[in-house]
Amino acid sequence: NAGVIQTPRHKVTGKGQEATLWCEPISGHSAVFWYRQTIVQGLEFLTYFRNQAPIDDSGMPKERFSAQMPNQSHSTLKIQSTQPQDSAVYLCASTGLGVQNTLYFGAGTRLSVL
Amino acid sequence: GEQVEQRPPHLSVREGDSAFITCTYTDPNSYYFFWYKQEPGASLQLLMKVFSSTEINEGQGFTVLLNKKDKRLSLNLTAAHPGDSAAYFCAVSAGGSNAKLTFGKGTKLSVKS
């Protein structure tokens, strides 16, 4: 079991550019979560999918951020027109909901917006 | 929504001492409680998962206490060693149809030899 795989590990973008982050959940897991981690705000929930359907996107900034889960094997988080304040580590986690919500986290993508 | 406050944000102890971290939460319907450990540059690793029915949970070198009356979750690292140096995060979930975890802001623990 390779665990949750996130690519790329590091991404550097210029202000105004688009960034797409990828997540491959653990095989067989039915839910995928996205979190953002910064020193100041800590771990902030962004959105999650269950069986590929969006369930809760209450943490997503209303503009510029979008997430999709087109199939069981991957999810993407897209940030349009990136801004310096988007710089953070973006963490993806997956869980099989039958095991009481234990989230297994990927190594994260460190996004740096210059 | 749920809010989780974690203290202290930084903790420095000597090897062999205990390290005590506390989280308080607001949602009385919270049912699942977690402690995660994050080493520098690494992702979060599950330390322990606690159900609301169990007040005291023991792991290898640590104890987790849950006080539902006070809505407080605590992690006590007994006889800390340098390998315990990391950031520790508590997380809370109501479970069921609402599966998301709400995290505390973390405690950066430094264990000096």
PDB file of C-alpha atoms in Angstrom:
ATOM      1  CA  ASN A   1       0.000   0.000   0.000  1.00  0.00           C
ATOM      2  CA  ALA A   2       1.666   3.173  -1.218  1.00  0.00           C
ATOM      3  CA  GLY A   3      -0.511   5.442   0.872  1.00  0.00           C
ATOM      4  CA  VAL A   4      -1.995   8.689  -0.388  1.00  0.00           C
ATOM      5  CA  ILE A   5       0.093  10.059  -3.230  1.00  0.00           C
ATOM      6  CA  GLN A   6       0.273  13.764  -3.939  1.00  0.00           C
ATOM      7  CA  THR A   7       1.982  15.366  -6.891  1.00  0.00           C
ATOM      8  CA  PRO A   8       3.904  17.504  -7.335  1.00  0.00           C
ATOM      9  CA  ARG A   9       5.672  17.731  -3.979  1.00  0.00           C
ATOM     10  CA  HIS A  10       6.672  21.302  -4.662  1.00  0.00           C
ATOM     11  CA  LYS A  11       5.217  23.829  -7.056  1.00  0.00           C
ATOM     12  CA  VAL A  12       6.347  27.352  -7.704  1.00  0.00           C
ATOM     13  CA  THR A  13       4.096  29.676  -9.642  1.00  0.00           C
ATOM     14  CA  GLY A  14       4.126  33.314 -10.518  1.00  0.00           C
ATOM     15  CA  LYS A  15       1.366  35.564  -9.307  1.00  0.00           C
ATOM     16  CA  GLY A  16      -1.662  35.208 -11.570  1.00  0.00           C
ATOM     17  CA  GLN A  17      -0.759  31.776 -12.889  1.00  0.00           C
ATOM     18  CA  GLU A  18      -2.820  28.622 -12.452  1.00  0.00           C
ATOM     19  CA  ALA A  19      -1.822  25.717 -10.229  1.00  0.00           C
ATOM     20  CA  THR A  20      -3.256  22.204 -10.328  1.00  0.00           C
ATOM     21  CA  LEU A  21      -2.538  19.815  -7.501  1.00  0.00           C
ATOM     22  CA  TRP A  22      -3.116  16.076  -7.774  1.00  0.00           C
ATOM     23  CA  CYS A  23      -4.077  13.477  -5.247  1.00  0.00           C
ATOM     24  CA  GLU A  24      -4.320   9.705  -5.560  1.00  0.00           C
ATOM     25  CA  PRO A  25      -6.182   8.231  -2.582  1.00  0.00           C
ATOM     26  CA  ILE A  26      -5.522   4.867  -1.042  1.00  0.00           C
ATOM     27  CA  SER A  27      -7.111   2.191  -3.198  1.00  0.00           C
ATOM     28  CA  GLY A  28     -10.546   1.279  -1.914  1.00  0.00           C
ATOM     29  CA  HIS A  29     -11.025   4.423   0.127  1.00  0.00           C
ATOM     30  CA  SER A  30     -14.329   6.112  -0.534  1.00  0.00           C
ATOM     31  CA  ALA A  31     -13.679   9.651   0.679  1.00  0.00           C
ATOM     32  CA  VAL A  32     -11.070  12.267  -0.193  1.00  0.00           C
ATOM     33  CA  PHE A  33     -10.363  15.405   1.789  1.00  0.00           C
ATOM     34  CA  TRP A  34      -8.334  18.504   1.008  1.00  0.00           C
ATOM     35  CA  TYR A  35      -6.729  20.646   3.717  1.00  0.00           C
ATOM     36  CA  ARG A  36      -4.463  23.665   3.594  1.00  0.00           C
ATOM     37  CA  GLN A  37      -1.686  24.075   6.150  1.00  0.00           C
ATOM     38  CA  THR A  38       0.011  27.341   7.028  1.00  0.00           C
ATOM     39  CA  ILE A  39       1.974  28.480  10.043  1.00  0.00           C
ATOM     40  CA  VAL A  40      -0.569  31.160  10.906  1.00  0.00           C
ATOM     41  CA  GLN A  41      -3.865  29.345  10.264  1.00  0.00           C
ATOM     42  CA  GLY A  42      -2.810  25.762  10.945  1.00  0.00           C
ATOM     43  CA  LEU A  43      -4.787  23.035   9.198  1.00  0.00           C
ATOM     44  CA  GLU A  44      -7.816  24.431   7.399  1.00  0.00           C
ATOM     45  CA  PHE A  45     -10.457  22.184   5.882  1.00  0.00           C
ATOM     46  CA  LEU A  46     -11.178  22.979   2.257  1.00  0.00           C
ATOM     47  CA  THR A  47     -13.467  20.331   0.784  1.00  0.00           C
ATOM     48  CA  TYR A  48     -14.273  16.648   0.652  1.00  0.00           C
ATOM     49  CA  PHE A  49     -15.747  14.043  -1.664  1.00  0.00           C
ATOM     50  CA  ARG A  50     -17.494  10.812  -0.877  1.00  0.00           C
ATOM     51  CA  ASN A  51     -17.800   8.235  -3.648  1.00  0.00           C
ATOM     52  CA  GLN A  52     -16.602  10.969  -6.021  1.00  0.00           C
ATOM     53  CA  ALA A  53     -19.502  13.300  -5.138  1.00  0.00           C
ATOM     54  CA  PRO A  54     -18.762  16.669  -3.522  1.00  0.00           C
ATOM     55  CA  ILE A  55     -20.122  16.626   0.021  1.00  0.00           C
ATOM     56  CA  ASP A  56     -18.824  19.695   1.799  1.00  0.00           C
ATOM     57  CA  ASP A  57     -16.912  22.560   0.233  1.00  0.00           C
ATOM     58  CA  SER A  58     -17.519  24.995   3.071  1.00  0.00           C
ATOM     59  CA  GLY A  59     -13.815  25.720   3.450  1.00  0.00           C
ATOM     60  CA  MET A  60     -13.106  26.529  -0.170  1.00  0.00           C
ATOM     61  CA  PRO A  61     -12.468  30.166  -1.026  1.00  0.00           C
ATOM     62  CA  LYS A  62     -15.397  31.161  -3.220  1.00  0.00           C
ATOM     63  CA  GLU A  63     -13.270  32.494  -6.002  1.00  0.00           C
ATOM     64  CA  ARG A  64     -10.336  30.921  -7.819  1.00  0.00           C
ATOM     65  CA  PHE A  65     -10.426  27.551  -6.004  1.00  0.00           C
ATOM     66  CA  SER A  66     -12.087  24.462  -7.407  1.00  0.00           C
ATOM     67  CA  ALA A  67     -11.813  20.731  -6.750  1.00  0.00           C
ATOM     68  CA  GLN A  68     -12.876  17.706  -8.699  1.00  0.00           C
ATOM     69  CA  MET A  69     -12.867  13.970  -8.351  1.00  0.00           C
ATOM     70  CA  PRO A  70     -13.492  12.555 -11.829  1.00  0.00           C
ATOM     71  CA  ASN A  71     -12.859   8.949 -10.798  1.00  0.00           C
ATOM     72  CA  GLN A  72     -12.058   6.801  -7.762  1.00  0.00           C
ATOM     73  CA  SER A  73      -8.330   7.037  -8.292  1.00  0.00           C
ATOM     74  CA  HIS A  74      -7.669  10.740  -8.262  1.00  0.00           C
ATOM     75  CA  SER A  75      -8.771  14.170  -7.204  1.00  0.00           C
ATOM     76  CA  THR A  76      -7.505  17.576  -8.264  1.00  0.00           C
ATOM     77  CA  LEU A  77      -7.410  20.949  -6.592  1.00  0.00           C
ATOM     78  CA  LYS A  78      -7.118  23.842  -8.996  1.00  0.00           C
ATOM     79  CA  ILE A  79      -6.237  27.385  -8.043  1.00  0.00           C
ATOM     80  CA  GLN A  80      -6.705  30.006 -10.726  1.00  0.00           C
ATOM     81  CA  SER A  81      -4.881  33.317 -10.756  1.00  0.00           C
ATOM     82  CA  THR A  82      -2.696  32.341  -7.790  1.00  0.00           C
ATOM     83  CA  GLN A  83      -1.861  34.979  -5.218  1.00  0.00           C
ATOM     84  CA  PRO A  84       0.990  35.083  -2.678  1.00  0.00           C
ATOM     85  CA  GLN A  85      -1.491  34.380   0.130  1.00  0.00           C
ATOM     86  CA  ASP A  86      -2.252  31.018  -1.517  1.00  0.00           C
ATOM     87  CA  SER A  87       1.250  29.862  -0.587  1.00  0.00           C
ATOM     88  CA  ALA A  88       0.802  26.909   1.740  1.00  0.00           C
ATOM     89  CA  VAL A  89       1.130  23.156   1.996  1.00  0.00           C
ATOM     90  CA  TYR A  90      -1.934  21.504   0.525  1.00  0.00           C
ATOM     91  CA  LEU A  91      -2.695  18.145   2.081  1.00  0.00           C
ATOM     92  CA  CYS A  92      -4.897  15.438   0.682  1.00  0.00           C
ATOM     93  CA  ALA A  93      -6.296  12.673   2.853  1.00  0.00           C
ATOM     94  CA  SER A  94      -8.445   9.646   2.211  1.00  0.00           C
ATOM     95  CA  THR A  95     -10.535   7.364   4.351  1.00  0.00           C
ATOM     96  CA  GLY A  96     -12.743   4.363   4.148  1.00  0.00           C
ATOM     97  CA  LEU A  97     -15.764   5.653   5.958  1.00  0.00           C
ATOM     98  CA  GLY A  98     -16.391   2.322   7.614  1.00  0.00           C
ATOM     99  CA  VAL A  99     -13.419   2.820   9.927  1.00  0.00           C
ATOM    100  CA  GLN A 100     -14.654   5.785  11.930  1.00  0.00           C
ATOM    101  CA  ASN A 101     -13.160   8.587   9.969  1.00  0.00           C
ATOM    102  CA  THR A 102      -9.453   7.902  10.345  1.00  0.00           C
ATOM    103  CA  LEU A 103      -7.898  10.143   7.745  1.00  0.00           C
ATOM    104  CA  TYR A 104      -4.687   9.015   6.104  1.00  0.00           C
ATOM    105  CA  PHE A 105      -2.694  11.943   4.809  1.00  0.00           C
ATOM    106  CA  GLY A 106      -0.414  12.327   1.848  1.00  0.00           C
ATOM    107  CA  ALA A 107       2.941  14.077   2.057  1.00  0.00           C
ATOM    108  CA  GLY A 108       1.430  17.298   0.727  1.00  0.00           C
ATOM    109  CA  THR A 109       2.192  19.742  -2.063  1.00  0.00           C
ATOM    110  CA  ARG A 110       4.078  22.854  -1.051  1.00  0.00           C
ATOM    111  CA  LEU A 111       2.814  25.701  -3.222  1.00  0.00           C
ATOM    112  CA  SER A 112       4.903  28.837  -3.421  1.00  0.00           C
ATOM    113  CA  VAL A 113       3.456  31.824  -5.250  1.00  0.00           C
ATOM    114  CA  LEU A 114       6.060  34.435  -6.079  1.00  0.00           C
TER     115      LEU A 114
ATOM    116  CA  GLY B   1     -19.226  25.174  13.538  1.00  0.00           C
ATOM    117  CA  GLU B   2     -16.819  23.185  15.635  1.00  0.00           C
ATOM    118  CA  GLN B   3     -13.878  25.068  17.088  1.00  0.00           C
ATOM    119  CA  VAL B   4     -10.842  23.441  18.617  1.00  0.00           C
ATOM    120  CA  GLU B   5      -8.349  25.282  20.762  1.00  0.00           C
ATOM    121  CA  GLN B   6      -5.008  23.624  21.424  1.00  0.00           C
ATOM    122  CA  ARG B   7      -2.437  24.627  24.001  1.00  0.00           C
ATOM    123  CA  PRO B   8       0.398  25.250  24.358  1.00  0.00           C
ATOM    124  CA  PRO B   9       1.574  26.246  20.876  1.00  0.00           C
ATOM    125  CA  HIS B  10       5.169  25.507  21.844  1.00  0.00           C
ATOM    126  CA  LEU B  11       6.524  23.141  24.481  1.00  0.00           C
ATOM    127  CA  SER B  12      10.097  22.378  25.425  1.00  0.00           C
ATOM    128  CA  VAL B  13      10.940  19.579  27.849  1.00  0.00           C
ATOM    129  CA  ARG B  14      14.005  17.632  28.884  1.00  0.00           C
ATOM    130  CA  GLU B  15      14.475  14.009  27.967  1.00  0.00           C
ATOM    131  CA  GLY B  16      12.650  11.814  30.471  1.00  0.00           C
ATOM    132  CA  ASP B  17      10.151  14.513  31.431  1.00  0.00           C
ATOM    133  CA  SER B  18       6.484  14.330  30.548  1.00  0.00           C
ATOM    134  CA  ALA B  19       4.853  16.599  27.990  1.00  0.00           C
ATOM    135  CA  PHE B  20       1.204  17.565  28.341  1.00  0.00           C
ATOM    136  CA  ILE B  21      -0.913  18.989  25.518  1.00  0.00           C
ATOM    137  CA  THR B  22      -4.580  19.917  25.803  1.00  0.00           C
ATOM    138  CA  CYS B  23      -7.375  20.651  23.372  1.00  0.00           C
ATOM    139  CA  THR B  24     -10.810  21.992  24.117  1.00  0.00           C
ATOM    140  CA  TYR B  25     -13.654  21.695  21.635  1.00  0.00           C
ATOM    141  CA  THR B  26     -17.083  23.273  21.369  1.00  0.00           C
ATOM    142  CA  ASP B  27     -19.437  20.783  19.689  1.00  0.00           C
ATOM    143  CA  PRO B  28     -21.047  18.498  22.294  1.00  0.00           C
ATOM    144  CA  ASN B  29     -21.918  16.079  19.467  1.00  0.00           C
ATOM    145  CA  SER B  30     -18.252  15.373  18.763  1.00  0.00           C
ATOM    146  CA  TYR B  31     -17.695  11.658  18.855  1.00  0.00           C
ATOM    147  CA  TYR B  32     -14.315  10.827  17.401  1.00  0.00           C
ATOM    148  CA  PHE B  33     -11.043  12.300  18.591  1.00  0.00           C
ATOM    149  CA  PHE B  34      -7.618  11.992  17.078  1.00  0.00           C
ATOM    150  CA  TRP B  35      -4.025  12.849  17.776  1.00  0.00           C
ATOM    151  CA  TYR B  36      -1.659  13.219  14.861  1.00  0.00           C
ATOM    152  CA  LYS B  37       2.106  13.648  14.872  1.00  0.00           C
ATOM    153  CA  GLN B  38       3.925  15.614  12.193  1.00  0.00           C
ATOM    154  CA  GLU B  39       7.697  15.456  11.968  1.00  0.00           C
ATOM    155  CA  PRO B  40       9.511  18.267  10.131  1.00  0.00           C
ATOM    156  CA  GLY B  41       8.941  18.048   6.398  1.00  0.00           C
ATOM    157  CA  ALA B  42       6.651  15.049   6.726  1.00  0.00           C
ATOM    158  CA  SER B  43       2.927  14.513   6.652  1.00  0.00           C
ATOM    159  CA  LEU B  44       0.612  13.750   9.509  1.00  0.00           C
ATOM    160  CA  GLN B  45       0.807  10.340  11.078  1.00  0.00           C
ATOM    161  CA  LEU B  46      -2.011   9.012  13.230  1.00  0.00           C
ATOM    162  CA  LEU B  47      -0.924   8.609  16.836  1.00  0.00           C
ATOM    163  CA  MET B  48      -4.218   7.516  18.354  1.00  0.00           C
ATOM    164  CA  LYS B  49      -7.917   7.467  17.629  1.00  0.00           C
ATOM    165  CA  VAL B  50     -10.291   7.806  20.582  1.00  0.00           C
ATOM    166  CA  PHE B  51     -14.003   7.166  20.808  1.00  0.00           C
ATOM    167  CA  SER B  52     -16.217   9.236  23.031  1.00  0.00           C
ATOM    168  CA  SER B  53     -17.056   6.225  25.188  1.00  0.00           C
ATOM    169  CA  THR B  54     -13.504   5.776  26.473  1.00  0.00           C
ATOM    170  CA  GLU B  55     -11.954   8.255  28.839  1.00  0.00           C
ATOM    171  CA  ILE B  56      -8.443   6.902  29.154  1.00  0.00           C
ATOM    172  CA  ASN B  57      -6.497   5.438  26.259  1.00  0.00           C
ATOM    173  CA  GLU B  58      -2.922   4.264  26.509  1.00  0.00           C
ATOM    174  CA  GLY B  59      -0.442   3.990  23.683  1.00  0.00           C
ATOM    175  CA  GLN B  60       3.248   3.300  23.532  1.00  0.00           C
ATOM    176  CA  GLY B  61       4.791   5.998  25.691  1.00  0.00           C
ATOM    177  CA  PHE B  62       1.708   8.173  25.916  1.00  0.00           C
ATOM    178  CA  THR B  63      -1.777   8.460  27.381  1.00  0.00           C
ATOM    179  CA  VAL B  64      -4.800  10.183  25.911  1.00  0.00           C
ATOM    180  CA  LEU B  65      -7.470  11.503  28.258  1.00  0.00           C
ATOM    181  CA  LEU B  66     -10.962  12.492  27.191  1.00  0.00           C
ATOM    182  CA  ASN B  67     -13.182  14.576  29.478  1.00  0.00           C
ATOM    183  CA  LYS B  68     -16.519  14.934  27.724  1.00  0.00           C
ATOM    184  CA  LYS B  69     -18.029  16.993  30.497  1.00  0.00           C
ATOM    185  CA  ASP B  70     -15.398  19.673  30.059  1.00  0.00           C
ATOM    186  CA  LYS B  71     -15.031  18.980  26.326  1.00  0.00           C
ATOM    187  CA  ARG B  72     -11.303  18.488  26.759  1.00  0.00           C
ATOM    188  CA  LEU B  73      -8.897  16.105  25.075  1.00  0.00           C
ATOM    189  CA  SER B  74      -5.369  15.704  26.389  1.00  0.00           C
ATOM    190  CA  LEU B  75      -2.189  13.984  25.305  1.00  0.00           C
ATOM    191  CA  ASN B  76       0.431  13.119  27.880  1.00  0.00           C
ATOM    192  CA  LEU B  77       3.774  11.941  26.566  1.00  0.00           C
ATOM    193  CA  THR B  78       5.460  10.121  29.418  1.00  0.00           C
ATOM    194  CA  ALA B  79       9.272  10.005  29.588  1.00  0.00           C
ATOM    195  CA  ALA B  80       9.713  12.005  26.405  1.00  0.00           C
ATOM    196  CA  HIS B  81      12.783  11.361  24.243  1.00  0.00           C
ATOM    197  CA  PRO B  82      14.330  13.377  21.417  1.00  0.00           C
ATOM    198  CA  GLY B  83      12.516  11.258  18.829  1.00  0.00           C
ATOM    199  CA  ASP B  84       9.251  12.682  20.137  1.00  0.00           C
ATOM    200  CA  SER B  85      10.226  16.135  18.896  1.00  0.00           C
ATOM    201  CA  ALA B  86       7.542  17.031  16.382  1.00  0.00           C
ATOM    202  CA  ALA B  87       4.301  18.939  15.971  1.00  0.00           C
ATOM    203  CA  TYR B  88       1.247  17.350  17.502  1.00  0.00           C
ATOM    204  CA  PHE B  89      -2.286  18.054  16.373  1.00  0.00           C
ATOM    205  CA  CYS B  90      -5.576  17.125  17.916  1.00  0.00           C
ATOM    206  CA  ALA B  91      -8.621  16.678  15.696  1.00  0.00           C
ATOM    207  CA  VAL B  92     -12.309  16.251  16.364  1.00  0.00           C
ATOM    208  CA  SER B  93     -15.165  14.830  14.320  1.00  0.00           C
ATOM    209  CA  ALA B  94     -18.862  14.348  14.851  1.00  0.00           C
ATOM    210  CA  GLY B  95     -18.748  11.324  12.587  1.00  0.00           C
ATOM    211  CA  GLY B  96     -21.679   9.966  10.675  1.00  0.00           C
ATOM    212  CA  SER B  97     -22.620  11.978   7.620  1.00  0.00           C
ATOM    213  CA  ASN B  98     -20.229  14.765   8.655  1.00  0.00           C
ATOM    214  CA  ALA B  99     -16.857  13.134   8.310  1.00  0.00           C
ATOM    215  CA  LYS B 100     -14.539  16.122   8.262  1.00  0.00           C
ATOM    216  CA  LEU B 101     -12.000  16.635  11.011  1.00  0.00           C
ATOM    217  CA  THR B 102     -11.526  19.972  12.719  1.00  0.00           C
ATOM    218  CA  PHE B 103      -7.954  20.421  13.863  1.00  0.00           C
ATOM    219  CA  GLY B 104      -6.308  22.340  16.636  1.00  0.00           C
ATOM    220  CA  LYS B 105      -3.493  24.658  15.580  1.00  0.00           C
ATOM    221  CA  GLY B 106      -0.841  22.309  16.832  1.00  0.00           C
ATOM    222  CA  THR B 107       1.842  22.103  19.488  1.00  0.00           C
ATOM    223  CA  LYS B 108       5.469  22.138  18.506  1.00  0.00           C
ATOM    224  CA  LEU B 109       7.273  19.889  20.989  1.00  0.00           C
ATOM    225  CA  SER B 110      11.010  20.000  21.476  1.00  0.00           C
ATOM    226  CA  VAL B 111      12.658  17.352  23.636  1.00  0.00           C
ATOM    227  CA  LYS B 112      16.186  18.221  24.658  1.00  0.00           C
ATOM    228  CA  SER B 113      18.680  15.556  25.673  1.00  0.00           C
TER     229      SER B 113
END
